[in-house]
Structures are given as C-alpha cells and as structure tokens.
Coordinates of N, CA and C in Angstrom, one line a residue:
M118 N -86.7 87.6 150.0 CA -85.5 86.7 150.1 C -84.8 86.8 148.7
E119 N -85.5 86.9 147.7 CA -84.9 87.0 146.4 C -83.9 88.2 146.3
Q120 N -84.3 89.3 146.9 CA -83.5 90.5 146.9 C -82.2 90.3 147.7
V121 N -82.2 89.6 148.8 CA -81.0 89.2 149.5 C -80.1 88.4 148.7
K122 N -80.7 87.4 148.0 CA -79.9 86.5 147.1 C -79.2 87.4 146.0
T123 N -80.0 88.3 145.4 CA -79.4 89.1 144.3 C -78.3 90.0 144.9
Y124 N -78.5 90.6 146.0 CA -77.5 91.5 146.6 C -76.2 90.6 147.0
S125 N -76.4 89.4 147.5 CA -75.3 88.6 147.9 C -74.4 88.3 146.7
F126 N -75.0 87.9 145.6 CA -74.2 87.5 144.4 C -73.5 88.8 143.9
R127 N -74.2 89.9 143.9 CA -73.6 91.2 143.4 C -72.4 91.6 144.3
I128 N -72.6 91.5 145.6 CA -71.5 91.8 146.6 C -70.3 90.9 146.4
N129 N -70.6 89.6 146.2 CA -69.6 88.6 145.9 C -68.8 89.0 144.7
D130 N -69.4 89.3 143.6 CA -68.8 89.7 142.3 C -67.9 90.9 142.5
I131 N -68.4 91.9 143.2 CA -67.6 93.2 143.4 C -66.4 92.9 144.3
L132 N -66.6 92.2 145.4 CA -65.5 91.9 146.4 C -64.4 91.1 145.7
K133 N -64.8 90.0 145.0 CA -63.8 89.1 144.4 C -63.0 89.9 143.4
S134 N -63.6 90.7 142.6 CA -62.9 91.5 141.5 C -62.0 92.5 142.2
Y135 N -62.4 93.2 143.2 CA -61.6 94.2 143.8 C -60.4 93.6 144.5
L136 N -60.7 92.5 145.3 CA -59.6 91.9 146.1 C -58.6 91.2 145.2
D137 N -59.1 90.6 144.1 CA -58.2 90.0 143.1 C -57.1 91.0 142.6
E138 N -57.5 92.2 142.4 CA -56.5 93.2 142.0 C -55.5 93.5 143.1
L139 N -55.8 93.2 144.3 CA -54.9 93.4 145.5 C -54.1 92.2 145.9
G140 N -54.3 91.1 145.1 CA -53.6 89.9 145.4 C -54.2 89.1 146.5
I141 N -55.5 89.3 146.8 CA -56.2 88.6 147.9 C -57.3 87.8 147.3
E142 N -57.3 86.5 147.8 CA -58.4 85.6 147.3 C -59.5 85.6 148.4
L143 N -60.7 85.8 147.9 CA -61.9 85.8 148.8 C -62.3 84.4 148.9
I144 N -62.2 83.7 150.0 CA -62.6 82.3 150.2 C -64.1 82.2 150.5
D145 N -64.5 82.9 151.5 CA -66.0 83.0 151.8 C -66.2 84.2 152.7
F146 N -67.5 84.5 152.9 CA -67.8 85.6 153.8 C -69.2 85.4 154.3
K147 N -69.6 86.2 155.3 CA -70.9 86.2 156.0 C -71.5 87.6 155.8
L148 N -72.7 87.7 155.5 CA -73.4 88.9 155.4 C -74.6 88.9 156.2
E149 N -75.0 90.1 156.8 CA -76.3 90.2 157.5 C -77.0 91.3 156.8
F150 N -78.3 91.1 156.6 CA -79.2 92.1 156.0 C -80.2 92.5 156.9
G151 N -80.8 93.7 156.7 CA -81.9 94.2 157.5 C -82.8 95.0 156.6
R152 N -83.8 95.6 157.2 CA -84.7 96.5 156.5 C -84.7 97.9 157.1
F153 N -84.7 98.9 156.2 CA -84.7 100.3 156.6 C -85.7 101.0 155.6
D154 N -86.7 101.6 156.2 CA -87.7 102.3 155.3 C -88.2 101.3 154.3
G155 N -88.4 100.1 154.6 CA -89.0 99.1 153.7 C -88.0 98.5 152.7
K156 N -86.8 99.0 152.7 CA -85.8 98.5 151.8 C -84.8 97.5 152.4
V157 N -84.4 96.5 151.7 CA -83.4 95.6 152.2 C -82.0 96.3 152.1
I158 N -81.3 96.2 153.2 CA -79.9 96.9 153.2 C -78.9 95.9 153.8
L159 N -77.7 96.1 153.4 CA -76.6 95.4 154.1 C -76.4 96.0 155.5
A160 N -76.5 95.1 156.5 CA -76.4 95.6 157.9 C -75.2 95.1 158.6
D161 N -74.2 94.8 158.0 CA -73.0 94.2 158.6 C -71.7 94.8 158.0
E162 N -70.7 94.5 158.6 CA -69.4 95.0 158.1 C -68.8 93.9 157.1
I163 N -67.9 94.4 156.3 CA -67.1 93.5 155.5 C -65.6 93.7 155.9
S164 N -65.1 92.7 156.6 CA -63.8 92.8 157.3 C -63.2 91.4 157.4
P165 N -61.9 91.3 157.9 CA -61.3 90.0 158.2 C -62.1 89.2 159.2
D166 N -62.9 89.9 160.0 CA -63.7 89.2 161.0 C -64.9 88.5 160.4
T167 N -65.4 88.9 159.2 CA -66.6 88.4 158.6 C -66.3 87.7 157.3
C168 N -65.0 87.7 156.9 CA -64.6 87.1 155.6 C -63.4 86.2 155.8
R169 N -63.1 85.3 154.9 CA -61.8 84.6 154.9 C -61.1 85.1 153.7
F170 N -59.9 85.7 153.9 CA -59.0 86.2 152.9 C -57.7 85.5 152.9
W171 N -57.2 85.0 151.8 CA -55.9 84.4 151.7 C -55.1 85.1 150.6
D172 N -53.8 85.2 150.9 CA -52.9 85.8 149.9 C -52.9 84.9 148.7
K173 N -53.0 85.5 147.5 CA -53.1 84.7 146.3 C -51.8 84.0 145.9
T174 N -50.7 84.6 146.3 CA -49.4 84.0 146.0 C -49.0 83.0 147.0
T175 N -49.0 83.3 148.3 CA -48.5 82.4 149.3 C -49.5 81.5 149.9
G176 N -50.8 81.8 149.8 CA -51.9 81.1 150.5 C -52.0 81.4 151.9
K177 N -51.2 82.4 152.4 CA -51.3 82.8 153.8 C -52.6 83.3 154.2
K178 N -53.2 82.9 155.3 CA -54.4 83.4 155.8 C -54.3 84.8 156.3
L179 N -55.2 85.7 155.9 CA -55.1 87.1 156.3 C -56.4 87.5 157.0
D180 N -56.9 86.6 157.9 CA -58.2 86.8 158.5 C -58.3 86.2 159.9
K181 N -59.6 86.1 160.4 CA -59.8 85.6 161.7 C -59.3 84.2 161.9
D182 N -59.1 83.4 160.9 CA -58.7 82.0 161.1 C -57.3 82.0 161.7
R183 N -56.5 83.0 161.6 CA -55.2 83.1 162.2 C -55.4 83.0 163.7
F184 N -56.4 83.6 164.2 CA -56.7 83.5 165.7 C -57.3 82.2 166.0
R185 N -58.3 81.8 165.3 CA -59.1 80.6 165.6 C -58.3 79.4 165.5
R186 N -57.3 79.3 164.6 CA -56.4 78.2 164.5 C -55.1 78.3 165.2
D187 N -55.0 79.4 166.0 CA -53.8 79.7 166.8 C -52.5 79.7 165.9
L188 N -52.6 80.4 164.7 CA -51.5 80.5 163.8 C -50.6 81.7 164.1
G189 N -51.1 82.6 165.0 CA -50.3 83.7 165.4 C -50.3 84.8 164.4
D190 N -49.7 85.9 164.7 CA -49.6 87.1 163.8 C -50.9 87.6 163.3
V191 N -51.9 87.6 164.2 CA -53.3 88.1 163.8 C -53.2 89.5 163.4
E192 N -52.6 90.3 164.3 CA -52.5 91.8 164.1 C -51.7 92.1 162.8
E193 N -50.7 91.3 162.5 CA -49.9 91.5 161.3 C -50.7 91.2 160.0
A194 N -51.5 90.2 160.1 CA -52.4 89.8 159.0 C -53.4 90.9 158.7
Y195 N -54.0 91.5 159.8 CA -55.0 92.6 159.6 C -54.3 93.8 159.0
H196 N -53.1 94.1 159.5 CA -52.4 95.2 159.0 C -52.1 95.0 157.5
E197 N -51.8 93.8 157.1 CA -51.5 93.5 155.7 C -52.8 93.8 154.8
I198 N -53.9 93.5 155.3 CA -55.2 93.8 154.6 C -55.3 95.3 154.5
I199 N -55.1 96.0 155.6 CA -55.2 97.5 155.5 C -54.2 98.1 154.6
R200 N -53.0 97.6 154.6 CA -52.0 98.1 153.7 C -52.3 97.9 152.3
R201 N -52.9 96.8 151.9 CA -53.3 96.6 150.5 C -54.5 97.4 150.1
L202 N -55.4 97.5 151.0 CA -56.6 98.3 150.7 C -56.3 99.8 150.6
M203 N -55.3 100.3 151.3 CA -54.8 101.7 151.2 C -53.9 101.9 150.1
G204 N -53.4 100.8 149.4 CA -52.5 101.0 148.3 C -51.1 101.3 148.7
E205 N -50.7 100.9 149.9 CA -49.3 101.2 150.3 C -48.4 100.1 149.9

C-alpha cells in the first residue's frame, strides 16, 4: 500500500506541473493500480473521464462534470483538452 501512496503523490506532482503549463487546473483524479509480475503498476487511464480539469483562467469545467451536471458542450470540452495537450 505504501508503494501505491508513493506513486499517487508522484503522479499528482507530474500531472499538476504539466497541466499548469497548459493553463489547466487539476482539481482531483482517480487512479486504479494493479500488479504485473509482482510489481505495482498504474492500471487505469488518465483522462477527462477519470480527472476533473478546470480552465485556470475562466474556471470552465473541461471534464466529465459537464455531462454529469448537464452543462452541455461535453465534446467541445474534451476537444479543448486534446487541443492543449497537442500544443495546438
């Protein structure tokens, strides 16, 4: 369990730093871990379906909450995440 905790904090640090450069605030996220060949591995995706992303300037939600809260423009928000990740 200590390994999962260590990995979680490290993933958080990496994600927050990377997304900050893209103007995205990481609000929270969910991770799933598994074991492969006796080693703890990240066994889940990191996406708008497993994280909450907000635009740092506008506060606009760029994640699954747009769907869950019936805010509309879910596809647009996901495209915005892709656009920023691709550097467009």
